[in-house]
Coordinates of C-alpha atoms in Angstrom, one line a residue:
X1474 CA 11.2 12.8 69.5
X1475 CA 12.0 11.5 66.4
X1476 CA 14.2 13.3 63.6
X1477 CA 13.1 12.6 60.1
X1478 CA 15.9 11.3 57.7
X1479 CA 16.1 13.7 54.6
X1480 CA 17.4 10.1 53.1
X1481 CA 14.1 8.2 53.4
X1482 CA 12.2 11.2 52.5
X1483 CA 14.1 11.4 49.5
X1484 CA 13.2 8.6 48.8
X1485 CA 10.1 8.0 49.4
X1486 CA 9.5 10.7 47.2
X1487 CA 11.1 9.7 44.5
X1488 CA 9.2 6.4 44.2
X1489 CA 6.7 8.2 44.3
X1490 CA 7.9 10.3 41.4
X1491 CA 8.1 7.4 40.1
X1492 CA 5.2 5.5 40.5
X1493 CA 3.1 8.2 39.3
X1494 CA 5.3 9.1 36.2
X1495 CA 4.1 5.7 34.9
X1496 CA 0.4 5.5 35.7
X1497 CA 0.6 9.3 33.2
X1498 CA 2.5 7.1 30.8
X1499 CA 0.4 4.4 30.3
X1500 CA -2.7 6.7 31.2
X1501 CA -1.2 8.5 27.6
X1502 CA -0.6 5.2 25.9
X1503 CA -4.3 4.2 26.4
X1504 CA -5.4 8.4 25.6
X1505 CA -3.3 7.8 22.5
X1506 CA -4.5 4.0 21.6
X1507 CA -8.6 5.1 22.3
X1508 CA -7.7 8.6 19.6
X1509 CA -6.3 5.9 17.2
X1510 CA -9.4 3.3 17.5
X1511 CA -11.8 6.0 16.9
X1512 CA -10.3 7.6 14.0
X1513 CA -9.7 4.2 12.4
X1514 CA -13.3 3.0 13.1
X1515 CA -16.7 3.9 11.0
X1516 CA -18.6 6.5 12.5
X1517 CA -22.9 4.6 12.3
X1518 CA -23.2 7.7 10.2
X1519 CA -21.1 6.9 7.5
X1520 CA -22.2 3.0 7.4
X1521 CA -25.6 4.1 7.2
X1522 CA -24.7 7.1 4.1
X1523 CA -23.0 4.0 2.8
X1524 CA -26.0 1.4 3.0
X1525 CA -28.6 4.3 1.6
X1526 CA -27.0 5.2 -1.1
X1527 CA -26.1 1.5 -1.9
X1528 CA -30.1 0.6 -1.3
X1529 CA -30.5 3.6 -4.0
X1530 CA -28.4 1.7 -6.8
X1531 CA -30.3 -1.4 -5.9
X1532 CA -33.5 0.2 -6.5
X1533 CA -32.8 2.1 -9.7
X1534 CA -29.8 0.3 -11.4
X1535 CA -31.1 1.9 -14.6
X1536 CA -30.3 5.7 -13.6
X1537 CA -26.1 5.1 -13.0
X1538 CA -25.0 2.5 -15.4
X1539 CA -21.7 4.4 -17.2
X1540 CA -22.2 5.4 -21.4
X1541 CA -21.3 3.7 -23.7
X1542 CA -18.7 5.8 -24.2
X1543 CA -17.0 7.6 -22.0
X1544 CA -17.5 11.2 -22.5
X1545 CA -14.6 12.9 -24.0
X1546 CA -13.3 15.6 -21.5
X1547 CA -12.3 12.6 -19.1
X1548 CA -9.1 12.5 -21.2
X1549 CA -8.8 16.1 -22.5
X1550 CA -5.6 16.7 -21.5
X1551 CA -6.4 20.5 -22.0
X1552 CA -9.1 20.7 -18.7
X1553 CA -8.1 20.4 -15.3
X1554 CA -8.0 17.1 -13.4
X1555 CA -8.0 15.9 -9.9
X1556 CA -7.6 12.0 -8.9
X1557 CA -9.3 11.1 -5.6
X1558 CA -8.6 7.8 -4.1
X1559 CA -11.0 6.6 -1.2
X1560 CA -13.1 4.9 0.6
X1561 CA -15.5 7.5 2.2
X1562 CA -18.1 8.7 0.3
X1563 CA -19.0 11.6 2.6
X1564 CA -15.2 12.9 2.9
X1565 CA -15.0 12.4 -0.9
X1566 CA -17.7 14.2 -1.7
X1567 CA -17.1 17.6 0.3
X1568 CA -13.4 17.7 -1.9
X1569 CA -15.2 17.9 -5.0
X1570 CA -18.6 20.4 -3.9
X1571 CA -15.2 22.7 -2.2
X1572 CA -12.8 22.4 -5.3
X1573 CA -16.2 23.3 -7.4
X1574 CA -17.4 25.9 -5.7
X1575 CA -14.4 27.3 -5.4
X1576 CA -13.5 27.1 -9.3
X1577 CA -14.0 30.5 -11.3
X1578 CA -14.7 27.8 -14.7
X1579 CA -16.0 24.0 -13.1
X1580 CA -16.4 22.8 -16.4
X1581 CA -13.0 23.2 -17.1
X1582 CA -12.3 21.1 -14.2
X1583 CA -12.6 16.7 -13.8
X1584 CA -12.5 15.2 -11.2
X1585 CA -11.5 10.9 -11.1
X1586 CA -12.3 9.8 -8.4
X1587 CA -11.4 6.0 -7.7
X1588 CA -13.0 3.4 -4.3
X1589 CA -13.2 -0.5 -4.0
X1590 CA -15.5 -2.6 -4.9
X1591 CA -17.2 -2.7 -2.0
X1592 CA -18.4 1.8 -1.6
X1593 CA -18.5 2.1 -5.8
X1594 CA -21.8 1.7 -6.1
X1595 CA -22.2 4.3 -3.3
X1596 CA -20.0 6.5 -4.8
X1597 CA -21.8 6.4 -8.3
X1598 CA -24.9 7.3 -6.8
X1599 CA -23.2 9.9 -5.0
X1600 CA -22.0 11.7 -7.8
X1601 CA -24.9 11.6 -9.8
X1602 CA -27.3 13.1 -7.7
X1603 CA -26.0 16.8 -8.5
X1604 CA -24.5 18.7 -12.0
X1605 CA -21.4 20.3 -9.7
X1606 CA -21.7 23.2 -12.3
X1607 CA -21.0 21.2 -15.4
X1608 CA -17.9 19.7 -13.8
X1609 CA -16.8 16.2 -15.1
X1610 CA -17.1 12.9 -12.7
X1611 CA -15.6 10.1 -13.3
X1612 CA -16.8 6.9 -10.3
X1613 CA -14.8 4.0 -10.8
X1614 CA -12.8 0.8 -8.3
X1615 CA -9.5 0.1 -8.0
X1616 CA -10.3 -3.5 -9.1
X1617 CA -10.9 -1.5 -12.6
X1618 CA -7.3 -0.6 -13.0
X1619 CA -6.5 -4.5 -14.3
X1620 CA -2.5 -3.6 -14.5
X1621 CA -2.9 -3.7 -10.7
X1622 CA -2.8 -7.2 -9.4
X1623 CA 0.0 -9.5 -7.5
X1624 CA 2.6 -10.1 -10.2
X1625 CA 3.0 -6.3 -11.2
X1626 CA 2.9 -4.2 -8.0
X1627 CA 4.9 -4.8 -4.6
X1628 CA 2.4 -4.2 -1.7
X1629 CA -0.2 -6.8 -3.2
X1630 CA 2.7 -9.8 -3.1
X1631 CA 3.6 -8.3 0.2
X1632 CA 0.7 -9.1 1.0
X1633 CA 0.3 -12.2 0.5
X1634 CA 3.1 -12.3 2.4
X1635 CA 2.2 -14.9 5.6
X1636 CA 4.7 -12.4 7.3
X1637 CA 3.2 -9.7 6.8
X1638 CA -0.3 -10.7 7.9
X1639 CA 1.1 -12.1 11.0
X1640 CA 2.6 -8.8 11.7
X1641 CA -0.7 -7.1 10.2
X1642 CA -3.5 -9.0 12.0
X1643 CA -1.9 -11.0 14.8
X1644 CA -1.5 -8.1 16.5
X1645 CA -2.8 -8.7 20.3
X1646 CA -4.6 -5.6 21.8
X1647 CA -2.1 -6.2 25.1
X1648 CA 0.9 -5.5 22.9
X1649 CA -0.4 -2.3 20.5
X1650 CA -0.8 -0.3 23.3
X1651 CA 3.1 -0.3 24.4
X1652 CA 4.7 1.2 21.6
X1653 CA 2.3 4.7 20.6
X1654 CA 4.7 5.2 18.6
X1655 CA 5.0 2.7 16.4
X1656 CA 1.3 1.4 16.6
X1657 CA -0.3 2.9 14.2
X1658 CA 1.9 1.6 11.8
X1659 CA 0.4 -1.7 12.4
X1660 CA -2.1 -0.6 10.5
X1661 CA -3.5 -2.4 7.8
X1662 CA -4.5 0.8 5.6
X1663 CA -0.8 1.0 4.5
X1664 CA -0.8 -1.6 2.6
X1665 CA -4.0 -1.0 1.3
X1666 CA -4.3 -0.5 -2.7
X1667 CA -6.1 2.5 -2.9
X1668 CA -3.2 4.3 -0.5
X1669 CA -0.8 2.7 -3.2
X1670 CA -2.9 4.1 -6.0
X1671 CA -1.0 7.2 -5.8
X1672 CA 2.5 5.4 -7.2
X1673 CA 0.5 4.7 -10.5
X1674 CA -1.4 8.0 -11.8
X1675 CA 0.8 7.6 -15.7
X1676 CA -0.4 4.7 -15.8
X1677 CA -4.2 5.4 -14.8
X1678 CA -4.5 7.8 -17.2
X1679 CA -2.2 7.8 -20.0
X1680 CA -3.0 10.8 -21.9
X1681 CA -2.9 12.5 -18.6
X1682 CA 0.5 15.6 -19.1
X1683 CA -0.8 16.9 -15.6
X1684 CA -3.3 16.1 -12.1
X1685 CA -3.8 17.1 -9.1
X1686 CA -3.7 14.5 -6.6
X1687 CA -5.9 14.8 -3.4
X1688 CA -6.0 13.2 -0.5
X1689 CA -9.9 12.3 1.1
X1690 CA -9.6 14.9 4.4
X1691 CA -9.2 17.8 2.8
X1692 CA -11.3 21.0 2.2
X1693 CA -10.3 23.4 -1.2
X1694 CA -10.6 27.0 -0.2
X1695 CA -9.9 29.0 -3.7
X1696 CA -9.6 28.4 -7.5
X1697 CA -6.6 25.8 -8.0
X1698 CA -6.3 26.0 -11.3
X1699 CA -2.7 28.5 -11.5
X1700 CA -1.1 25.1 -10.0
X1701 CA -1.2 24.6 -13.9
X1702 CA 0.2 27.4 -14.8
X1703 CA 3.3 27.1 -12.4
X1704 CA 7.5 26.2 -14.2
X1705 CA 7.6 22.3 -12.5
X1706 CA 11.4 22.8 -14.0
X1707 CA 11.1 19.5 -15.1
X1708 CA 10.4 18.3 -12.1
X1709 CA 7.9 15.6 -11.2
X1710 CA 5.7 16.8 -7.8
X1711 CA 4.3 19.8 -6.7
X1712 CA 4.3 19.7 -3.0
X1713 CA 5.0 22.2 0.5
X1714 CA 7.9 20.9 2.5
X1715 CA 6.8 20.5 5.6
X1716 CA 10.3 20.7 7.2
X1717 CA 11.3 22.7 10.3
X1718 CA 14.2 23.0 12.6
X1719 CA 15.1 19.3 13.0
X1720 CA 11.5 17.8 12.3
X1721 CA 10.0 16.5 9.3
X1722 CA 14.0 15.2 7.7
X1723 CA 14.3 12.5 6.4
X1724 CA 15.9 11.0 9.0
X1725 CA 13.0 10.7 10.6
X1726 CA 10.8 8.4 8.2
X1727 CA 13.8 6.4 7.3
X1728 CA 16.7 4.0 8.7
X1729 CA 19.8 5.7 8.3
X1730 CA 21.8 2.6 10.2
X1731 CA 21.0 1.4 7.0
X1732 CA 23.9 0.9 4.2
X1733 CA 21.4 2.0 0.8
X1734 CA 19.4 4.5 2.8
X1735 CA 22.9 5.8 3.7
X1736 CA 24.6 6.3 1.0
X1737 CA 21.2 7.1 -1.9
X1738 CA 20.0 10.0 0.8
X1739 CA 20.9 12.7 2.8
X1740 CA 19.1 12.9 6.4
X1741 CA 18.9 16.2 6.8
X1742 CA 16.9 16.9 3.8
X1743 CA 13.4 18.7 3.8
X1744 CA 10.2 16.4 3.7
X1745 CA 6.7 17.0 2.2
X1746 CA 3.4 16.4 2.6
X1747 CA 0.8 14.4 0.6
X1748 CA -2.1 15.4 0.5
X1749 CA -2.1 18.2 -2.6
X1750 CA 0.3 17.2 -5.3
X1751 CA 0.6 18.3 -8.3
X1752 CA 2.1 15.8 -10.4
X1753 CA 3.8 16.0 -14.2
X1754 CA 3.1 13.1 -15.0
X1755 CA 5.4 13.6 -18.7
X1756 CA 7.9 14.2 -16.0
X1757 CA 6.9 11.3 -14.0
X1758 CA 6.8 8.7 -16.9
X1759 CA 10.2 10.4 -18.2
X1760 CA 11.9 9.8 -14.8
X1761 CA 10.5 6.2 -14.6
X1762 CA 8.9 6.8 -10.9
X1763 CA 7.0 3.4 -10.9
X1764 CA 9.9 1.9 -11.5
X1765 CA 12.2 3.6 -8.7
X1766 CA 9.3 2.9 -6.2
X1767 CA 8.7 -1.2 -7.4
X1768 CA 12.4 -0.6 -7.0
X1769 CA 12.4 0.9 -2.9
X1770 CA 9.3 -0.8 -2.2
X1771 CA 11.0 -4.5 -3.0
X1772 CA 13.6 -4.2 -0.9
X1773 CA 11.6 -2.7 1.9
X1774 CA 9.7 -5.9 1.9
X1775 CA 11.0 -7.1 5.5
X1776 CA 10.5 -3.4 6.3
X1777 CA 13.7 -2.8 7.7
X1778 CA 14.5 0.6 5.3
X1779 CA 10.8 2.4 6.7
X1780 CA 8.3 1.4 9.0
X1781 CA 5.0 1.6 6.2
X1782 CA 2.9 4.0 4.9
X1783 CA 3.1 5.9 1.3
X1784 CA 5.3 8.9 2.8
X1785 CA 8.7 7.1 3.2
X1786 CA 8.8 5.9 -0.4
X1787 CA 7.2 8.6 -1.6
X1788 CA 10.1 11.3 0.0
X1789 CA 12.4 8.1 -1.7
X1790 CA 10.9 8.1 -5.4
X1791 CA 10.9 12.5 -5.5
X1792 CA 13.7 12.4 -4.2
X1793 CA 15.6 15.1 -6.3
X1794 CA 12.2 15.2 -8.7
X1795 CA 10.0 17.6 -6.0
X1796 CA 9.2 21.1 -6.9
X1797 CA 8.8 23.5 -3.7
X1798 CA 5.2 25.3 -3.7
X1799 CA 4.5 27.8 -1.1
X1800 CA 2.8 26.9 1.9
X1801 CA -0.3 28.8 1.6
X1802 CA -1.5 26.2 -1.4
X1803 CA -0.9 24.1 1.5
X1804 CA -1.8 24.0 5.2
X1805 CA -1.6 20.9 7.7
X1806 CA -3.1 20.0 10.8
X1807 CA -6.7 20.8 11.3
X1808 CA -6.8 17.0 12.6
X1809 CA -4.3 17.1 15.6
X1810 CA -3.0 20.8 16.0
X1811 CA -5.3 23.2 17.8
X1812 CA -3.0 26.6 17.3
X1813 CA -2.5 27.0 13.5
X1814 CA -4.0 30.2 13.7
X1815 CA -7.0 31.6 11.7
X1816 CA -5.1 33.8 9.4
X1817 CA -3.1 31.1 8.2
X1818 CA -5.9 28.9 7.2
X1819 CA -7.8 31.7 5.6
X1820 CA -5.4 32.8 3.3
X1821 CA -4.6 28.8 2.7
X1822 CA -5.6 27.0 -1.1
X1823 CA -6.2 23.5 0.8
X1824 CA -6.3 22.8 4.5
X1825 CA -6.0 19.1 5.7
X1826 CA -7.3 17.7 8.3
X1827 CA -4.3 14.9 8.9
X1828 CA -4.3 13.5 12.3
X1829 CA -6.5 11.7 14.2
X1830 CA -9.4 14.0 14.9
X1831 CA -11.1 13.6 11.5
X1832 CA -13.9 16.4 10.8
X1833 CA -16.6 13.7 9.8
X1834 CA -15.5 12.6 13.6
X1835 CA -17.4 13.2 17.1
X1836 CA -13.3 14.2 18.2
X1837 CA -13.0 16.8 15.9
X1838 CA -11.8 19.4 16.8
X1839 CA -15.2 22.6 17.1
X1840 CA -12.6 25.5 15.8
X1841 CA -12.1 24.0 12.8
X1842 CA -14.5 21.4 12.1
X1843 CA -16.8 24.5 10.6
X1844 CA -14.7 24.1 7.6
X1845 CA -15.3 21.0 6.2
X1846 CA -19.1 21.3 7.4
X1847 CA -20.0 23.9 4.7
X1848 CA -19.4 21.6 2.3
X1849 CA -21.0 18.4 3.1
X1850 CA -24.7 18.1 1.1
X1851 CA -27.2 18.4 3.9
X1852 CA -30.4 19.0 1.5
X1853 CA -29.3 15.1 0.3
X1854 CA -32.3 13.3 1.9
X1855 CA -29.8 10.4 2.4
X1856 CA -27.3 12.9 4.6
X1857 CA -30.1 14.1 6.6
X1858 CA -31.5 10.6 6.9
X1859 CA -28.8 9.5 8.4
X1860 CA -28.4 12.0 11.2
X1861 CA -24.9 14.2 10.5
X1862 CA -25.3 17.7 12.5
X1863 CA -24.3 20.5 10.4

């Protein structure tokens, strides 16, 4: 009887371990890629809703014509102003619905919704179909802001670059799954003007002093007017910090091997989140933050300072001008973290479905989805026609 060779058995075990590990790694990357595809695709019912609303806009154009003179409330700095930039008509309506229903005096709130030209008609219809308890609505297309052109906006100029177009649009499918950490940054949405509009708020709303920026994947759960009473201490951006331990520090967002980054920023500085940001536009103008954003965005044309997205340039632009807000104002992670406590969510002013598992997708987490669906207008005929499930 042959005596087993321990060395041979150990080598076989090691080979099997590496084979299994490789298979698991490939499966994980494939799963991450599939999740990303699901998150970035437009569900059939969302497409249906946009088409139904556009049909209504075309069939009854007179109902949706803007008044010759904009209502004075749209520029009244004494009111509470919100900015929502989105191409998702249902998501944008949920943000507004949730804010209005939880406002003590909704007639003092003004919502500035900006979309692209393709979705403008659908947005106009969606926000003209109800009175929102007296809240004021403005719906515009990003193309309406004529100063946003490639001679002024670095992102638009960079999009015209052949090198950048190859980076985004010639990325082969077989290569996309090789680096699941970075593949999300190859999504062209990071160069969408809707995504970068947040850096132009003072110019878009020149008569306003303060404005609350909300992403389209948030839900408002209580009256937010206390934000306008916060002493900003001369700071520009009121935001909830997201760092804990070594996580969400500046070093994770920027390339600190680059001498410019290393010289100007502390790698251990605490990161903060976009999604609910209270901006003091007067302080912004004084600090010339948009000029700062342009300076750094131009330097990053070759993506050597940071990868892509709006958070890294935001962290840079508002590096010394951000006021930390209490964490209960903005609770994040409902689109990827199943372990957030319901107590934390219950106490939050705004909850944020950041992550791939958006509440309007089939891959949404069921334990959180009801927080979003309670603000969907299921009584609207167009919503019912497109088979949205409550």
